[in-house]
mmCIF file of C-alpha atoms and ligand atoms in Angstrom:
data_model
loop_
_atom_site.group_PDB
_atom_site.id
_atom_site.type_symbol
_atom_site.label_atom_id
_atom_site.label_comp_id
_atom_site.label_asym_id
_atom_site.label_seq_id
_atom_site.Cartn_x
_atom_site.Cartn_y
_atom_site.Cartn_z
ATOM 1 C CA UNK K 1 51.331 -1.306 -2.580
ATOM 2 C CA UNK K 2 52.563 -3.402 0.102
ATOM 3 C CA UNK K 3 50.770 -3.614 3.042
ATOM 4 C CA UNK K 4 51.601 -6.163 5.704
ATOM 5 C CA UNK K 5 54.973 -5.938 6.445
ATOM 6 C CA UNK K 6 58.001 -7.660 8.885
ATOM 7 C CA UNK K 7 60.468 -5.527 9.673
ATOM 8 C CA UNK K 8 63.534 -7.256 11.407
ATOM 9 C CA UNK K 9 67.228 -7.287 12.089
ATOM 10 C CA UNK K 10 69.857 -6.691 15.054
ATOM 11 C CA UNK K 11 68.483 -4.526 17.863
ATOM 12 C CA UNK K 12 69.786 -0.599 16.758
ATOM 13 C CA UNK K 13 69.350 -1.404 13.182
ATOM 14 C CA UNK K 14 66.957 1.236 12.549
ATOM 15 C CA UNK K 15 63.835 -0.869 12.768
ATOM 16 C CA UNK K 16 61.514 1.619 15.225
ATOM 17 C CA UNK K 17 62.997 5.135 13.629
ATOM 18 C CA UNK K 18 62.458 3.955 10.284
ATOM 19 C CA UNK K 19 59.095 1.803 10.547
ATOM 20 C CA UNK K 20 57.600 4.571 12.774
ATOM 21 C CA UNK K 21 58.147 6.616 9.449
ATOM 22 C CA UNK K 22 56.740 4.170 7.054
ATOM 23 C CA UNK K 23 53.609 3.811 9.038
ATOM 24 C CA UNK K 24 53.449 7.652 8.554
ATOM 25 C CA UNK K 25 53.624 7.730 5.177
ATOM 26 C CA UNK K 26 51.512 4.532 4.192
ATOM 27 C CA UNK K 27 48.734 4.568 7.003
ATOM 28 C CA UNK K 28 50.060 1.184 8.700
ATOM 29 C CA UNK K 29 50.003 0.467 12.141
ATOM 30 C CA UNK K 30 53.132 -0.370 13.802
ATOM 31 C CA UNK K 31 52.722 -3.743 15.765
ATOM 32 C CA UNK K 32 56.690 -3.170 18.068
ATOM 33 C CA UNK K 33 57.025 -6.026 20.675
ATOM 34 C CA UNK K 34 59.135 -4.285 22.555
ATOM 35 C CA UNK K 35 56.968 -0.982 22.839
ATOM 36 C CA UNK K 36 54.140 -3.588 23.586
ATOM 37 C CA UNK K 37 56.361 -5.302 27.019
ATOM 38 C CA UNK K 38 57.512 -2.313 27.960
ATOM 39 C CA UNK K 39 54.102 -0.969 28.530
ATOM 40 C CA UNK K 40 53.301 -3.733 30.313
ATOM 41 C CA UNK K 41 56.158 -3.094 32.671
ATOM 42 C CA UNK K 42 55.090 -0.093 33.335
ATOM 43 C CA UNK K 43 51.755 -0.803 34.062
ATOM 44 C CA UNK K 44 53.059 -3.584 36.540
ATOM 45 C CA UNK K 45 50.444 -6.145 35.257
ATOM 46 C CA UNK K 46 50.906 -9.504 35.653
ATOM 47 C CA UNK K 47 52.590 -10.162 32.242
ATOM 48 C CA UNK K 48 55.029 -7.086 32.595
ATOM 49 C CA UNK K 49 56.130 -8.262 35.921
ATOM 50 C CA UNK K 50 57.297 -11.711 33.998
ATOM 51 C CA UNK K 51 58.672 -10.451 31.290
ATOM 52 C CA UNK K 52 60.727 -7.896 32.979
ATOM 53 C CA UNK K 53 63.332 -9.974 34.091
ATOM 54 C CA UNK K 54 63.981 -11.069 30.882
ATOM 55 C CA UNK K 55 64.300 -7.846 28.806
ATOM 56 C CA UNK K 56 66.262 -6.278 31.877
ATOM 57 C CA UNK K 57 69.234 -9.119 31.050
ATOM 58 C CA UNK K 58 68.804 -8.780 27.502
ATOM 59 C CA UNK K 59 67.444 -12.020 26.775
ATOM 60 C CA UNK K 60 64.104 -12.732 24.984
ATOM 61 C CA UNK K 61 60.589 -13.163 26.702
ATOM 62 C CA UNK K 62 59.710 -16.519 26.661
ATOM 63 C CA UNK K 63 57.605 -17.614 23.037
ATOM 64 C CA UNK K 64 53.916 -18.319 24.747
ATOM 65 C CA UNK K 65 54.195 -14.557 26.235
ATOM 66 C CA UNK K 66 54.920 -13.072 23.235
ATOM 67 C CA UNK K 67 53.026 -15.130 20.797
ATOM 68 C CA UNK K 68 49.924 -14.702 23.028
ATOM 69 C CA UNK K 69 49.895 -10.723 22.246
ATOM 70 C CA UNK K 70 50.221 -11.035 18.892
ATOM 71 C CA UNK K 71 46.534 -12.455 17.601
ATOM 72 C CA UNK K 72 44.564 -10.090 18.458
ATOM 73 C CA UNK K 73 46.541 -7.415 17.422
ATOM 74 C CA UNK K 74 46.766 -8.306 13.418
ATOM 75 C CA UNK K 75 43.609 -8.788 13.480
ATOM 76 C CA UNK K 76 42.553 -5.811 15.316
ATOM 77 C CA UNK K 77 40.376 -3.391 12.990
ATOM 78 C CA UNK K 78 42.643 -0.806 12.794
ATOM 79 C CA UNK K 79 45.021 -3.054 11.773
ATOM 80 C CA UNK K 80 42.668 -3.934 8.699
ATOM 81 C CA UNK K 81 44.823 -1.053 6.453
ATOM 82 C CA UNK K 82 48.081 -3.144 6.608
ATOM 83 C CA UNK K 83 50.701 -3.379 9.250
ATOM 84 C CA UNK K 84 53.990 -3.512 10.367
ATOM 85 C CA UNK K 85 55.879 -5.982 12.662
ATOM 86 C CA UNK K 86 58.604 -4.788 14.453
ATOM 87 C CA UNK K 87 60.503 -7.290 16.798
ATOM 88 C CA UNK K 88 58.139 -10.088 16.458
ATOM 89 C CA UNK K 89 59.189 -12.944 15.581
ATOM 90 C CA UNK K 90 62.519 -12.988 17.200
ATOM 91 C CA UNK K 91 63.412 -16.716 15.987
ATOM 92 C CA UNK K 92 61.719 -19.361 14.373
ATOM 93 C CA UNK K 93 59.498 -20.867 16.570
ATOM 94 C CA UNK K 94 57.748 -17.842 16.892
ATOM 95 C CA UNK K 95 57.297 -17.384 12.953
ATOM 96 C CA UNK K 96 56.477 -20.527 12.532
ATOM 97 C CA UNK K 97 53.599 -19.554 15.107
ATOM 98 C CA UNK K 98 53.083 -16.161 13.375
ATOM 99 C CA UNK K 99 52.785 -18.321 9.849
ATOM 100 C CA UNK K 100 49.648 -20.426 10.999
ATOM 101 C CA UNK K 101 48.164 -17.477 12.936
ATOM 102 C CA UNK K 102 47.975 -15.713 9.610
ATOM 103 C CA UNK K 103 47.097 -18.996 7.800
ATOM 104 C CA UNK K 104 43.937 -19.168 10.044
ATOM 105 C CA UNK K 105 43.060 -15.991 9.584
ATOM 106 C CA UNK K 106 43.515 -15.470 5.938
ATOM 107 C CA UNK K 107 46.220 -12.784 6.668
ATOM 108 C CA UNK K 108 49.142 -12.573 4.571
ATOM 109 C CA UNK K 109 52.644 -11.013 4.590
ATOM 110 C CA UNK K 110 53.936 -8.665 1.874
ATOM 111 C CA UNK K 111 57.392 -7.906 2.452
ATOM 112 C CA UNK K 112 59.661 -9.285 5.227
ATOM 113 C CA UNK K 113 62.339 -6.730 5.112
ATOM 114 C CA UNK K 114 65.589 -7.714 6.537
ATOM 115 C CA UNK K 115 67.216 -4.349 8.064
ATOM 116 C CA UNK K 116 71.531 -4.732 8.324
ATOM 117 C CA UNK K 117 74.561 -2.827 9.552
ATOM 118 C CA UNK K 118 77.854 -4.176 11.202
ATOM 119 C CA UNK K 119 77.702 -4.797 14.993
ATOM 120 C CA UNK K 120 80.055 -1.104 15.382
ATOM 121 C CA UNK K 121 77.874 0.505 13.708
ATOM 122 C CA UNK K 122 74.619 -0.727 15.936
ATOM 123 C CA UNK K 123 76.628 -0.434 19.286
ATOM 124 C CA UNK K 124 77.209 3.018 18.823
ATOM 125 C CA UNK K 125 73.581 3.864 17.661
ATOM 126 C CA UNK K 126 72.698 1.938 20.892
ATOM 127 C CA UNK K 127 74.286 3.833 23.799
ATOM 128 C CA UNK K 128 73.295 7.336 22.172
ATOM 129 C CA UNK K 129 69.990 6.714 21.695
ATOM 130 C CA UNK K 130 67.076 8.614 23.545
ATOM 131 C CA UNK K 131 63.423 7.977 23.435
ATOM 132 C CA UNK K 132 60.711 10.893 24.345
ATOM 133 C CA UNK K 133 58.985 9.261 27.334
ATOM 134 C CA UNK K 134 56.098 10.899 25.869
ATOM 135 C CA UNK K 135 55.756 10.468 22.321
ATOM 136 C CA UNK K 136 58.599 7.974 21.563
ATOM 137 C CA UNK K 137 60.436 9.422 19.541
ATOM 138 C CA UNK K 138 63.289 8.775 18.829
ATOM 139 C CA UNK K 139 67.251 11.010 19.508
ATOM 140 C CA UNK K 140 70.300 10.227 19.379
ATOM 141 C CA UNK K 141 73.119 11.956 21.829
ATOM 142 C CA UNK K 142 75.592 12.863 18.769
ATOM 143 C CA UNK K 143 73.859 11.818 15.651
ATOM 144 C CA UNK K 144 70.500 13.477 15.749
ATOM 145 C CA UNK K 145 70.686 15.848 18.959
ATOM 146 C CA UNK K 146 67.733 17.055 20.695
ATOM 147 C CA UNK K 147 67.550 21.013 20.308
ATOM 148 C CA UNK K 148 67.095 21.495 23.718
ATOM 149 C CA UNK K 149 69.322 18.612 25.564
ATOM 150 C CA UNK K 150 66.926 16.503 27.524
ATOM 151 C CA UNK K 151 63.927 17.405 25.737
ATOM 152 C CA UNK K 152 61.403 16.178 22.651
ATOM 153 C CA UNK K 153 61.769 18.637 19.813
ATOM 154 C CA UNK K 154 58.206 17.561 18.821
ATOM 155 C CA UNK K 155 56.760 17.035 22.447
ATOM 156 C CA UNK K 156 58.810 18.734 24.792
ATOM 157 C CA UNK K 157 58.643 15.368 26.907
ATOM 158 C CA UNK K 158 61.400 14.170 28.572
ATOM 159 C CA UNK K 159 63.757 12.373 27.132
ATOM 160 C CA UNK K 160 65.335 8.700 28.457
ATOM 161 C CA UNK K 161 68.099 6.315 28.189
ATOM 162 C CA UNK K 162 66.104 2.486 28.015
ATOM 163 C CA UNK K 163 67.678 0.763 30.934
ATOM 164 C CA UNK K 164 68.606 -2.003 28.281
ATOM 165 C CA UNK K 165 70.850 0.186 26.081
ATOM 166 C CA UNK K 166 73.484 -0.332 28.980
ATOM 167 C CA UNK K 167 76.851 -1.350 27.389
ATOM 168 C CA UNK K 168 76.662 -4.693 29.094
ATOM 169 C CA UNK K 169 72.887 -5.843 27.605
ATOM 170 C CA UNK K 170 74.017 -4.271 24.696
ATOM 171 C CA UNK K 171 76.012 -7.267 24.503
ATOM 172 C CA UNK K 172 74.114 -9.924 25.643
ATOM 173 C CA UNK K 173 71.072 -8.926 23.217
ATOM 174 C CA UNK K 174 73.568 -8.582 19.916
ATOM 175 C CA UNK K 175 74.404 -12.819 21.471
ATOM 176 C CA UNK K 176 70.988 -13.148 21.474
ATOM 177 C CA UNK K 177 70.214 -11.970 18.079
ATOM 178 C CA UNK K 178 73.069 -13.912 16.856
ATOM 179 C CA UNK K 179 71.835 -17.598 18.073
ATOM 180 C CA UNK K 180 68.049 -17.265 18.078
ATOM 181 C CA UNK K 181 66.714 -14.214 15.440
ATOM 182 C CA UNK K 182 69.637 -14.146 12.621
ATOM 183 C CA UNK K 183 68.599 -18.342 12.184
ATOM 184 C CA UNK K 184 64.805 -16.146 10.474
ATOM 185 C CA UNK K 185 67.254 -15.022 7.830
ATOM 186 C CA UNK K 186 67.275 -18.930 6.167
ATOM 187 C CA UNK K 187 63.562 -18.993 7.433
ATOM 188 C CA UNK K 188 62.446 -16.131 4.768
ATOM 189 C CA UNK K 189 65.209 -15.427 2.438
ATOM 190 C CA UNK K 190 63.975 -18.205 0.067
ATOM 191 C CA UNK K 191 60.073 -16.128 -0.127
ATOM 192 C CA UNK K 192 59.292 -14.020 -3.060
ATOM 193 C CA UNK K 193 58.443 -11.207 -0.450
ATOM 194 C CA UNK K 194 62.264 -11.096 1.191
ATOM 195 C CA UNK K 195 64.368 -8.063 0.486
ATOM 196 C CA UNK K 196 67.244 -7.079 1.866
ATOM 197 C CA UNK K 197 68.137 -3.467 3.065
ATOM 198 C CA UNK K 198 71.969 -1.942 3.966
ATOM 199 C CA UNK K 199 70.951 0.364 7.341
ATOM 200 C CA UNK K 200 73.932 1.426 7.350
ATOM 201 C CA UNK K 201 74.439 5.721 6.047
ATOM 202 C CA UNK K 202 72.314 8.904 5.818
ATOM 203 C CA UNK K 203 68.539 8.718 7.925
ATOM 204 C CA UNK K 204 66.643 9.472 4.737
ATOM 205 C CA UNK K 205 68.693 7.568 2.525
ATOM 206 C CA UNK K 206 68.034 4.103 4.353
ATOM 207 C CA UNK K 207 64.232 5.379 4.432
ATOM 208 C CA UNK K 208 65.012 5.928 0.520
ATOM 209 C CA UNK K 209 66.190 1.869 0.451
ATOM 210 C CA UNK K 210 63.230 1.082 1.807
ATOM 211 C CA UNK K 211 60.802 2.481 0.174
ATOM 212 C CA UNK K 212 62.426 1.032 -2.613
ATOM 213 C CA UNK K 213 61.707 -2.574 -0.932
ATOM 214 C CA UNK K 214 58.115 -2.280 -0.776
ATOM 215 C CA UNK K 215 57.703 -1.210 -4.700
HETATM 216 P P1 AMP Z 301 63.157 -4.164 21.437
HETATM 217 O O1 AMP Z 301 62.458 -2.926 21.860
HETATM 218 O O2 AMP Z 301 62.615 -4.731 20.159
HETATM 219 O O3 AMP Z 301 64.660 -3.990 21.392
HETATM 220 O O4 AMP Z 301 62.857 -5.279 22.564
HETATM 221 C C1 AMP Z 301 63.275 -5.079 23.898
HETATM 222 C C2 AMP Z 301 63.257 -6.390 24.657
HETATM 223 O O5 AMP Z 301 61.929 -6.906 24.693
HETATM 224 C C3 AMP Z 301 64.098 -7.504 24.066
HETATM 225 O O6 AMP Z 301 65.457 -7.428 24.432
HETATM 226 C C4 AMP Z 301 63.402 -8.743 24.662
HETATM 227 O O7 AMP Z 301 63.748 -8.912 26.019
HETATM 228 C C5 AMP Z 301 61.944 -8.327 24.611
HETATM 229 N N1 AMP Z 301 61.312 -8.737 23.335
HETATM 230 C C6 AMP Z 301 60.892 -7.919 22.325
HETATM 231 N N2 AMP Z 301 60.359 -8.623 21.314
HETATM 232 C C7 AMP Z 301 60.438 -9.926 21.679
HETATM 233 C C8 AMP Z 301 60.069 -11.172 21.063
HETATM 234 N N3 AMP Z 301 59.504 -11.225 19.835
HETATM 235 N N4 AMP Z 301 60.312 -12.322 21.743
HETATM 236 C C9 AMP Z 301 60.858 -12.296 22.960
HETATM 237 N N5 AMP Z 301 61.243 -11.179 23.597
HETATM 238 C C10 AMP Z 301 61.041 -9.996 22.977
#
């Protein structure tokens, strides 16, 4: 079984809903950069204050900030049953920083799974999507409706729009996954470990894809 995994692709692709899911199922821990800053916004430390800016106009953090939470977090010890990157690395200096990080410690990657689905398809899963403020988990306003609006079906925590699934970031981050993260797709599609998964249909079908992927 696969157990280190990369899970990356446009932002609405799927990559949180369906890697939360996989960590379920396998016992990995999800490693999501973006859960990680946003955190750190919230807490107002030093870090979060920087990188808020940045996320708040769609564009990405710069490299040392992101690449400096990453270490200790693969090698963390509950991160010793296999884990799962989600939004790191965003281009290819920062795998090329993630590749000697694992180098040095002996870590290596299983599957880099490449998650894809027209741009359509993502802006619309974009602007309907609602995230428990308490658990994280993941609605969506038509697709996959709360049962009571505003609130977790799991939790009952309130449920929030992220101030970058505006319209206008929307944009700007699809631009910015077109120039600086779709350039990884070269950077791994020549490794044994590269698959390639259409995240575009039914939830458990994609889930079904993927799966498939890691056999
Ligand atoms: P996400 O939750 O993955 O959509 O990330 C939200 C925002 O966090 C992005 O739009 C970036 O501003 C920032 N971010 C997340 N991951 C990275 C990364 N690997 N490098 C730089 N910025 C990142």
């Amino acid at each position: 079984m696969s157990r280190n995994l990369i899970l990356f692709g446009p932002p609405g692709v799927g990559k949180g809903t369906q890697g939360a899911r996989l960590a379920r199922e396998y016992g990995l821990l999800v490693i999501a950069m973006g859960d990680l800053l946003r955190e750190e916004v919230r807490n107002e430390t030093a870090l979060g204050v920087k990188a808020k800016a940045f996320m708040d106009a769609g564009e990405l953090v710069p490299d040392e900030v992101v690449v400096g939470m990453i270490e200790s977090r693969i090698t963390a010890d509950h991160a010793s049953g296999g884990f799962i990157l989600d939004g790191f690395p965003r281009n290819v200096r920062q795998a090329e920083a993630l590749a000697r990080m694992l180098e040095k410690h002996e870590l290596t990657i299983d599957r880099v799974i490449f998650m894809q689905a027209d741009e359509s398809v993502l802006v619309e899963r974009l602007t309907g999507r609602l995230i428990c403020s308490s658990c994280g988990f993941g609605f969506h306003r038509h697709y996959s409706p709360p049962k009571i609006e505003g609130r977790c079906d799991h939790c009952n925590g309130e449920l929030y729009q992220r101030d970058d699934d505006r319209e206008d970031v929307i944009s700007s981050r699809l631009q910015v996954y077109d120039e600086q993260t779709s350039p990884l797709l070269e950077y791994y599609s020549a490794l044994d470990s590269f698959r390639s998964v259409d995240a575009v249909g039914d939830i458990d079908e994609i889930y079904a894809r993927l799966q498939a992927a890691l056999d």
